[in-house]
């Protein structure tokens, strides 16, 4: 079915949601945002910190700004700068707000512990350096319910699952035949959806690596995929045969045909999808344009209900999203983007607000939401247990007793073996860029050849409940 835009009068409490740009004093200015053209957001946010990948000579770096410290950034502001190649993705751990993971062209994934209040000086030492990919690593995702599980996708076409309790890759998903473009989990993290440059959309059981469903997209070339919470649906953004931007809705148990496809416009930039499980709202943001369209997703027809469009002349390079517990519930804020405007070195918050007259807490727009407590440990999840997120209410603000403790048993590391395969030995052919990058990297590392794959420390990811 192809649908056209049409006004419908189904009453929705979100039909008047509007986008409000933060005042100048709430923006972050003077930020040397990376000029890398990789199609990621280069930005990650939580209720404490804003992290942004920056332009830097030699190696890759990102900065960490306390969310409360908006305004102009000092040009000597400290950076996280341990990577030897460009940083391609950064993600905050959903349960420990001082822990951030990064991945890079230098083939490593690193986990960093940011001190309370942010950095006072440059940080070069990660608490974990994870080597297992043989090519650059383009994407990372934290597991949504388990505290110490991290997924990484590399240009070696592999997805590795890292158990941070032991600091090693424990599973390898090896079903892709080209670069993985995006990864998304269902609510309890028992299923992983991926989009891939090989034009296939897949639903994968992550622990076994088994492909449960696969679609070969001929008419709708998929770029990004996102699970729609517990609706048993997937949404993809992509390009139609006629090169128009398009979204498609899929049944996760039957990918033979999309349920609906809908054309958006004729622009060429990538469409980033964001889904809010609590409000069933879908936001579509175009890379390189300044618009954010939003829709309501329903289980019955018309399935995708257009609500409105936030417009702005400044093009966005990427967008960070504030987790629910960091929103201003008193202002009826249901979503908040942090928009990277590269040309101005600017990051501006955009709040999506439901207009309400009352000052009381609006229970109906803030259902219980996935909170900041993990539902299970890494070893529990790896043993086959699935648990829904631990929910929290946003009514009473947000208090958090958990503390994270790192302990480091030192041991020599010779090779990385997963599923009986030594990952550092089985290397696909390199692309031209990587050959050039590899040459410069090897030159910079010539004095100590062992530096690229050091005997790494393995770190234990432990959670102590401090009462």
Coordinates of C-alpha atoms in Angstrom, one line a residue:
X1 CA 0.0 0.0 0.0
X2 CA 1.3 3.5 -0.7
X3 CA -0.2 6.3 1.2
X4 CA -0.4 9.9 0.5
X5 CA -0.5 12.8 3.0
X6 CA -4.0 13.5 4.1
X7 CA -5.5 15.3 7.0
X8 CA -7.4 12.9 9.3
X9 CA -9.3 14.0 12.3
X10 CA -8.6 11.2 14.7
X11 CA -8.3 12.9 18.0
X12 CA -4.8 12.6 19.5
X13 CA -3.3 14.2 22.6
X14 CA -0.1 14.7 20.6
X15 CA -1.6 16.4 17.6
X16 CA -0.5 19.9 18.9
X17 CA 3.0 18.9 20.0
X18 CA 5.4 21.7 19.0
X19 CA 9.2 22.1 18.9
X20 CA 10.8 24.8 20.9
X21 CA 14.5 25.8 20.3
X22 CA 16.5 26.6 23.4
X23 CA 17.4 30.3 24.0
X24 CA 20.9 31.4 23.1
X25 CA 22.0 30.9 26.7
X26 CA 20.9 27.3 26.6
X27 CA 22.9 26.5 23.5
X28 CA 26.5 25.2 23.4
X29 CA 28.8 27.4 21.3
X30 CA 32.3 27.3 20.0
X31 CA 32.4 23.6 19.5
X32 CA 34.8 22.2 16.9
X33 CA 32.3 19.6 15.6
X34 CA 33.9 16.9 13.5
X35 CA 33.8 17.3 9.7
X36 CA 33.7 13.5 9.2
X37 CA 31.0 12.5 6.6
X38 CA 30.2 9.1 8.3
X39 CA 26.4 8.9 8.7
X40 CA 26.3 8.9 12.5
X41 CA 25.1 11.4 15.0
X42 CA 28.5 12.2 16.5
X43 CA 26.7 13.2 19.7
X44 CA 25.4 11.4 22.8
X45 CA 23.5 12.9 25.7
X46 CA 22.3 11.8 29.2
X47 CA 21.0 13.7 32.1
X48 CA 24.5 14.7 33.2
X49 CA 26.6 15.1 30.1
X50 CA 26.7 16.0 26.4
X51 CA 29.4 14.2 24.4
X52 CA 30.4 15.4 20.9
X53 CA 32.9 14.1 18.5
X54 CA 35.3 16.9 17.5
X55 CA 37.6 17.8 14.7
X56 CA 41.2 17.0 15.7
X57 CA 44.6 16.6 14.1
X58 CA 46.0 13.1 14.5
X59 CA 43.8 10.6 16.2
X60 CA 40.2 11.0 17.2
X61 CA 38.7 12.8 20.1
X62 CA 35.4 13.9 21.7
X63 CA 34.5 16.4 24.3
X64 CA 32.2 15.9 27.4
X65 CA 30.3 19.0 28.5
X66 CA 28.1 18.9 31.7
X67 CA 24.6 19.5 30.4
X68 CA 24.2 22.4 32.9
X69 CA 27.2 24.2 31.5
X70 CA 25.8 25.8 28.3
X71 CA 27.3 28.8 26.7
X72 CA 30.6 29.3 24.9
X73 CA 33.3 26.7 25.1
X74 CA 36.8 27.6 26.0
X75 CA 39.1 26.7 23.0
X76 CA 41.4 24.8 25.4
X77 CA 38.6 22.7 26.7
X78 CA 39.8 19.2 27.7
X79 CA 39.1 16.2 25.4
X80 CA 38.8 12.4 25.5
X81 CA 41.6 11.7 23.1
X82 CA 43.0 8.1 23.3
X83 CA 41.9 6.8 19.9
X84 CA 44.5 6.7 17.1
X85 CA 41.9 7.2 14.4
X86 CA 38.7 9.2 13.9
X87 CA 36.0 8.4 16.4
X88 CA 32.9 7.2 14.5
X89 CA 30.3 6.6 17.2
X90 CA 29.8 7.3 20.9
X91 CA 27.1 6.1 23.3
X92 CA 26.4 6.6 27.0
X93 CA 25.7 3.5 29.1
X94 CA 22.0 3.6 29.8
X95 CA 22.5 2.7 33.5
X96 CA 25.7 4.3 34.5
X97 CA 25.8 8.0 33.6
X98 CA 29.5 8.4 33.9
X99 CA 30.3 5.5 31.5
X100 CA 30.6 6.2 27.7
X101 CA 31.7 3.8 24.9
X102 CA 33.4 5.0 21.7
X103 CA 34.5 3.2 18.5
X104 CA 37.0 4.3 15.9
X105 CA 38.8 3.9 12.6
X106 CA 41.7 2.5 14.7
X107 CA 39.7 -0.8 15.0
X108 CA 39.2 -0.5 18.7
X109 CA 36.1 0.0 21.0
X110 CA 36.9 1.8 24.2
X111 CA 35.0 2.4 27.4
X112 CA 35.7 5.5 29.5
X113 CA 34.8 6.6 33.0
X114 CA 34.1 10.3 33.1
X115 CA 34.7 11.9 36.5
X116 CA 31.8 13.7 38.3
X117 CA 31.5 17.2 37.0
X118 CA 33.3 16.4 33.7
X119 CA 37.0 16.5 32.6
X120 CA 39.6 18.8 34.2
X121 CA 42.3 17.7 31.8
X122 CA 42.6 15.6 28.6
X123 CA 41.8 11.9 29.1
X124 CA 43.9 9.4 27.2
X125 CA 43.4 6.3 29.4
X126 CA 40.3 4.3 28.8
X127 CA 39.2 1.8 31.5
X128 CA 38.7 -0.8 28.7
X129 CA 40.3 -1.1 25.3
X130 CA 38.5 -3.7 23.3
X131 CA 40.3 -5.2 20.2
X132 CA 38.5 -7.8 18.1
X133 CA 37.5 -6.1 14.9
X134 CA 40.0 -6.4 12.0
X135 CA 38.7 -3.2 10.3
X136 CA 37.4 0.2 11.5
X137 CA 34.4 0.0 13.8
X138 CA 31.4 2.1 12.7
X139 CA 28.6 1.5 15.2
X140 CA 28.1 0.7 18.9
X141 CA 25.0 0.0 20.9
X142 CA 24.5 -0.8 24.6
X143 CA 22.1 -3.7 25.4
X144 CA 18.9 -2.1 26.6
X145 CA 18.3 -4.1 29.8
X146 CA 21.7 -5.7 30.8
X147 CA 24.4 -3.6 32.5
X148 CA 27.6 -4.9 30.9
X149 CA 26.8 -5.9 27.3
X150 CA 28.0 -3.8 24.4
X151 CA 27.5 -4.5 20.7
X152 CA 29.9 -3.2 18.0
X153 CA 29.6 -3.4 14.2
X154 CA 32.7 -3.2 12.1
X155 CA 33.7 -2.8 8.5
X156 CA 34.8 -6.4 8.7
X157 CA 31.0 -7.0 8.4
X158 CA 30.9 -8.6 11.9
X159 CA 28.9 -7.7 15.0
X160 CA 30.7 -8.5 18.2
X161 CA 29.0 -8.8 21.5
X162 CA 31.3 -7.8 24.4
X163 CA 30.9 -8.9 27.9
X164 CA 32.3 -6.1 29.9
X165 CA 32.4 -8.2 33.1
X166 CA 35.4 -9.9 31.6
X167 CA 36.4 -7.4 28.9
X168 CA 36.2 -9.8 26.0
X169 CA 34.0 -10.5 23.0
X170 CA 31.8 -13.5 23.7
X171 CA 29.7 -13.8 20.5
X172 CA 30.1 -12.9 16.9
X173 CA 27.2 -12.3 14.5
X174 CA 28.5 -13.1 11.1
X175 CA 25.5 -13.1 8.7
X176 CA 26.1 -9.8 6.9
X177 CA 27.8 -9.6 3.6
X178 CA 28.5 -5.8 3.6
X179 CA 28.8 -2.9 5.9
X180 CA 26.1 -2.8 8.7
X181 CA 24.3 0.6 8.6
X182 CA 22.2 0.5 11.8
X183 CA 21.3 -1.7 14.7
X184 CA 18.2 -1.6 16.9
X185 CA 16.9 -3.7 19.8
X186 CA 13.4 -4.6 20.8
X187 CA 12.4 -3.5 24.3
X188 CA 13.9 -6.4 26.3
X189 CA 16.9 -6.8 24.0
X190 CA 16.0 -10.4 22.9
X191 CA 15.9 -9.3 19.2
X192 CA 18.3 -7.2 17.1
X193 CA 17.3 -5.6 13.8
X194 CA 19.9 -4.5 11.4
X195 CA 20.0 -2.7 8.1
X196 CA 22.9 -3.4 5.8
X197 CA 24.6 -2.1 2.6
X198 CA 23.8 -5.5 1.1
X199 CA 20.2 -4.2 0.8
X200 CA 18.8 -6.7 3.4
X201 CA 16.8 -6.0 6.5
X202 CA 17.3 -8.7 9.2
X203 CA 15.8 -9.6 12.5
X204 CA 18.4 -11.6 14.5
X205 CA 18.4 -13.6 17.7
X206 CA 21.6 -12.0 19.1
X207 CA 22.8 -14.8 21.4
X208 CA 22.7 -17.5 18.8
X209 CA 23.3 -15.2 15.8
X210 CA 20.4 -16.9 14.0
X211 CA 18.6 -14.8 11.4
X212 CA 14.9 -15.2 12.2
X213 CA 13.6 -12.9 9.4
X214 CA 15.1 -11.3 6.3
X215 CA 13.8 -9.0 3.7
X216 CA 15.5 -8.2 0.4
X217 CA 14.4 -4.7 -0.3
X218 CA 14.1 -4.1 -4.0
X219 CA 11.7 -1.2 -4.1
X220 CA 12.6 0.4 -0.8
X221 CA 16.4 0.7 -0.3
X222 CA 16.7 0.6 3.5
X223 CA 19.1 2.9 5.3
X224 CA 18.0 2.9 9.0
X225 CA 15.9 0.6 11.0
X226 CA 14.2 1.0 14.4
X227 CA 12.1 -1.4 16.5
X228 CA 8.8 0.2 17.5
X229 CA 8.9 -0.9 21.2
X230 CA 6.7 -3.9 21.9
X231 CA 4.4 -3.4 18.9
X232 CA 6.1 -6.3 17.1
X233 CA 6.8 -3.8 14.3
X234 CA 9.8 -2.3 12.7
X235 CA 10.2 1.0 10.9
X236 CA 12.7 1.7 8.2
X237 CA 13.8 4.8 6.4
X238 CA 15.2 4.6 2.9
X239 CA 14.9 5.5 -0.7
X240 CA 12.3 4.4 -3.2
X241 CA 13.0 3.3 -6.8
X242 CA 12.4 7.0 -7.9
X243 CA 15.0 8.2 -5.4
X244 CA 12.4 9.8 -3.1
X245 CA 12.9 9.5 0.7
X246 CA 10.6 6.9 2.1
X247 CA 9.6 5.2 5.3
X248 CA 8.2 1.6 5.5
X249 CA 6.5 -0.2 8.4
X250 CA 7.1 -4.0 8.8
X251 CA 5.8 -6.9 10.8
X252 CA 8.8 -8.3 12.7
X253 CA 7.5 -11.8 12.3
X254 CA 7.0 -11.5 8.5
X255 CA 9.3 -9.4 6.5
X256 CA 8.1 -10.7 3.1
X257 CA 6.3 -7.3 2.4
X258 CA 6.1 -4.0 4.2
X259 CA 2.7 -3.3 5.9
X260 CA 2.8 0.2 4.4
X261 CA 5.3 2.4 2.5
X262 CA 5.0 6.1 2.6
X263 CA 6.9 8.7 0.5
X264 CA 8.3 11.7 2.5
X265 CA 9.9 14.0 0.0
X266 CA 12.5 14.3 -2.8
X267 CA 15.4 15.5 -0.7
X268 CA 18.6 13.4 -0.8
X269 CA 19.9 13.4 2.8
X270 CA 19.6 10.4 5.1
X271 CA 16.5 10.2 7.2
X272 CA 17.2 9.4 10.9
X273 CA 14.3 7.8 12.7
X274 CA 13.7 8.2 16.4
X275 CA 10.9 6.4 18.2
X276 CA 9.4 7.2 21.6
X277 CA 7.8 4.0 23.1
X278 CA 6.0 6.0 25.8
X279 CA 4.0 8.3 23.4
X280 CA 4.2 6.1 20.3
X281 CA 5.6 9.0 18.4
X282 CA 8.0 8.7 15.6
X283 CA 10.4 11.6 14.7
X284 CA 12.1 11.8 11.3
X285 CA 15.1 14.1 11.0
X286 CA 16.8 14.7 7.7
X287 CA 20.6 14.9 7.7
X288 CA 21.6 18.1 6.0
X289 CA 18.2 19.8 6.3
X290 CA 16.7 21.5 9.3
X291 CA 13.3 19.7 9.5
X292 CA 12.0 17.2 12.0
X293 CA 8.7 15.6 11.0
X294 CA 6.7 13.7 13.6
X295 CA 4.0 11.1 13.5
X296 CA 1.9 8.9 15.8
X297 CA 2.2 5.2 15.3
X298 CA -1.0 3.1 15.8
X299 CA -1.6 -0.6 15.6
X300 CA -4.7 -0.1 13.3
X301 CA -4.9 1.7 10.0
X302 CA -3.7 4.2 9.0
X303 CA -0.7 2.9 11.2
X304 CA 1.3 6.1 10.6
X305 CA -0.5 9.3 11.4
X306 CA 1.3 12.5 10.4
X307 CA 1.2 15.2 13.1
X308 CA 3.4 18.1 12.3
X309 CA 6.8 19.4 11.1
X310 CA 9.3 21.4 13.1
X311 CA 11.2 23.6 10.6
X312 CA 14.5 25.4 10.9
X313 CA 16.8 26.9 8.3
X314 CA 20.0 25.6 10.0
X315 CA 20.9 22.1 8.7
X316 CA 21.6 19.3 11.2
X317 CA 24.6 17.1 11.0
X318 CA 23.4 14.8 13.8
X319 CA 21.1 14.7 16.8
X320 CA 21.5 13.5 20.3
X321 CA 18.5 12.5 22.4
X322 CA 18.0 13.1 26.1
X323 CA 16.8 10.0 28.0
X324 CA 13.3 10.3 29.5
X325 CA 14.5 10.9 33.1
X326 CA 16.4 14.0 32.0
X327 CA 13.3 15.8 30.5
X328 CA 11.5 18.7 32.1
X329 CA 8.1 17.1 33.1
X330 CA 6.9 20.4 34.5
X331 CA 7.0 21.9 31.0
X332 CA 5.3 18.8 29.5
X333 CA 8.4 18.1 27.5
X334 CA 8.1 14.6 25.9
X335 CA 11.3 14.5 23.8
X336 CA 14.5 16.6 23.5
X337 CA 17.0 16.7 20.7
X338 CA 20.5 18.2 20.8
X339 CA 21.1 19.4 17.2
X340 CA 24.6 19.7 15.8
X341 CA 25.0 22.7 13.5
X342 CA 28.5 22.2 12.1
X343 CA 28.9 25.6 10.3
X344 CA 28.2 27.5 13.5
X345 CA 30.1 25.2 15.8
X346 CA 26.7 25.1 17.7
X347 CA 24.6 22.6 19.5
X348 CA 21.0 23.7 20.2
X349 CA 18.5 21.9 22.3
X350 CA 15.0 21.4 20.7
X351 CA 12.3 20.5 23.1
X352 CA 9.1 18.7 21.9
X353 CA 6.3 20.0 24.1
X354 CA 2.6 18.9 24.6
X355 CA 0.7 22.2 25.3
X356 CA -1.2 21.8 28.5
X357 CA -2.9 24.5 30.7
X358 CA -2.6 22.7 34.0
X359 CA 0.4 22.8 36.3
X360 CA -0.1 19.4 37.7
X361 CA 1.9 16.3 36.7
X362 CA 0.4 15.0 33.4
X363 CA 0.1 11.3 34.2
X364 CA -1.3 10.4 30.7
X365 CA 1.8 11.7 28.7
X366 CA 4.3 10.2 31.2
X367 CA 3.6 6.5 31.6
X368 CA 6.1 4.4 33.6
X369 CA 9.2 4.4 31.5
X370 CA 12.5 2.4 31.2
X371 CA 14.6 3.7 34.1
X372 CA 18.3 3.8 35.0
X373 CA 18.5 0.4 36.7
X374 CA 19.6 -2.7 34.8
X375 CA 17.2 -5.6 34.7
X376 CA 20.0 -8.2 34.6
X377 CA 23.7 -8.7 34.6
X378 CA 25.8 -9.6 31.5
X379 CA 26.2 -13.2 32.6
X380 CA 22.5 -13.6 33.2
X381 CA 21.6 -12.3 29.7
X382 CA 24.3 -14.5 28.1
X383 CA 22.9 -17.5 29.9
X384 CA 19.6 -17.0 28.0
X385 CA 17.5 -14.9 30.4
X386 CA 15.4 -12.0 29.0
X387 CA 13.8 -9.4 31.2
X388 CA 11.8 -6.3 30.4
X389 CA 13.4 -3.0 31.5
X390 CA 13.0 -1.9 35.1
X391 CA 10.4 0.9 34.9
X392 CA 10.4 4.2 36.8
X393 CA 7.9 7.0 37.3
X394 CA 9.0 10.5 36.3
X395 CA 6.8 12.0 38.9
X396 CA 9.2 12.3 41.8
X397 CA 12.2 13.4 39.9
X398 CA 15.1 11.0 39.8
X399 CA 17.2 9.4 42.5
X400 CA 19.9 6.9 42.0
X401 CA 21.7 4.9 44.6
X402 CA 23.8 2.7 42.3
X403 CA 27.6 3.2 42.0
X404 CA 29.8 1.6 39.4
X405 CA 33.1 0.0 40.5
X406 CA 35.8 -1.1 38.1
X407 CA 38.4 -3.7 39.1
X408 CA 41.2 -4.7 36.8
X409 CA 42.7 -8.2 36.8
X410 CA 45.8 -8.0 34.6
X411 CA 46.4 -10.8 32.1
X412 CA 48.3 -11.2 28.9
X413 CA 46.3 -11.2 25.7
X414 CA 47.7 -12.9 22.6
X415 CA 44.7 -13.3 20.2
X416 CA 40.9 -12.8 20.2
X417 CA 39.0 -16.0 19.6
X418 CA 35.2 -16.0 19.2
X419 CA 33.2 -19.0 17.9
X420 CA 36.5 -20.7 17.4
X421 CA 37.8 -18.0 14.9
X422 CA 40.7 -15.8 15.6
X423 CA 39.2 -12.4 14.8
X424 CA 42.5 -10.7 14.1
X425 CA 43.6 -13.3 11.6
X426 CA 40.5 -13.4 9.4
X427 CA 40.6 -10.0 7.6
X428 CA 38.5 -9.0 4.6
X429 CA 40.1 -6.9 1.9
X430 CA 40.6 -3.3 2.8
X431 CA 39.0 -0.3 1.2
X432 CA 41.1 2.4 -0.4
X433 CA 40.5 4.8 2.5
X434 CA 41.6 2.2 5.0
X435 CA 44.8 1.4 3.1
X436 CA 45.7 5.0 3.3
X437 CA 44.7 5.3 6.9
X438 CA 46.5 2.1 7.8
X439 CA 49.7 3.4 6.2
X440 CA 49.6 6.6 8.2
X441 CA 48.7 4.6 11.3
X442 CA 51.5 2.1 10.9
X443 CA 54.0 5.0 10.3
X444 CA 52.9 6.6 13.5
X445 CA 53.3 3.3 15.3
X446 CA 56.6 2.1 13.8
X447 CA 58.8 2.5 16.9
X448 CA 56.6 0.0 18.8
X449 CA 54.9 -2.5 16.5
X450 CA 53.0 -4.1 19.4
X451 CA 51.2 -0.9 20.2
X452 CA 48.1 -1.5 18.0
X453 CA 47.1 -4.7 19.8
X454 CA 48.6 -4.2 23.2
X455 CA 48.4 -6.9 25.9
X456 CA 45.3 -5.4 27.3
X457 CA 44.0 -5.3 30.8
X458 CA 40.6 -7.0 31.3
X459 CA 38.2 -5.0 33.3
X460 CA 35.4 -6.3 35.4
X461 CA 32.1 -4.5 35.2
X462 CA 30.6 -4.6 38.6
X463 CA 27.6 -3.0 40.2
X464 CA 27.7 -2.3 43.9
X465 CA 24.4 -1.2 45.4
X466 CA 25.4 1.5 47.8
X467 CA 22.5 1.9 50.2

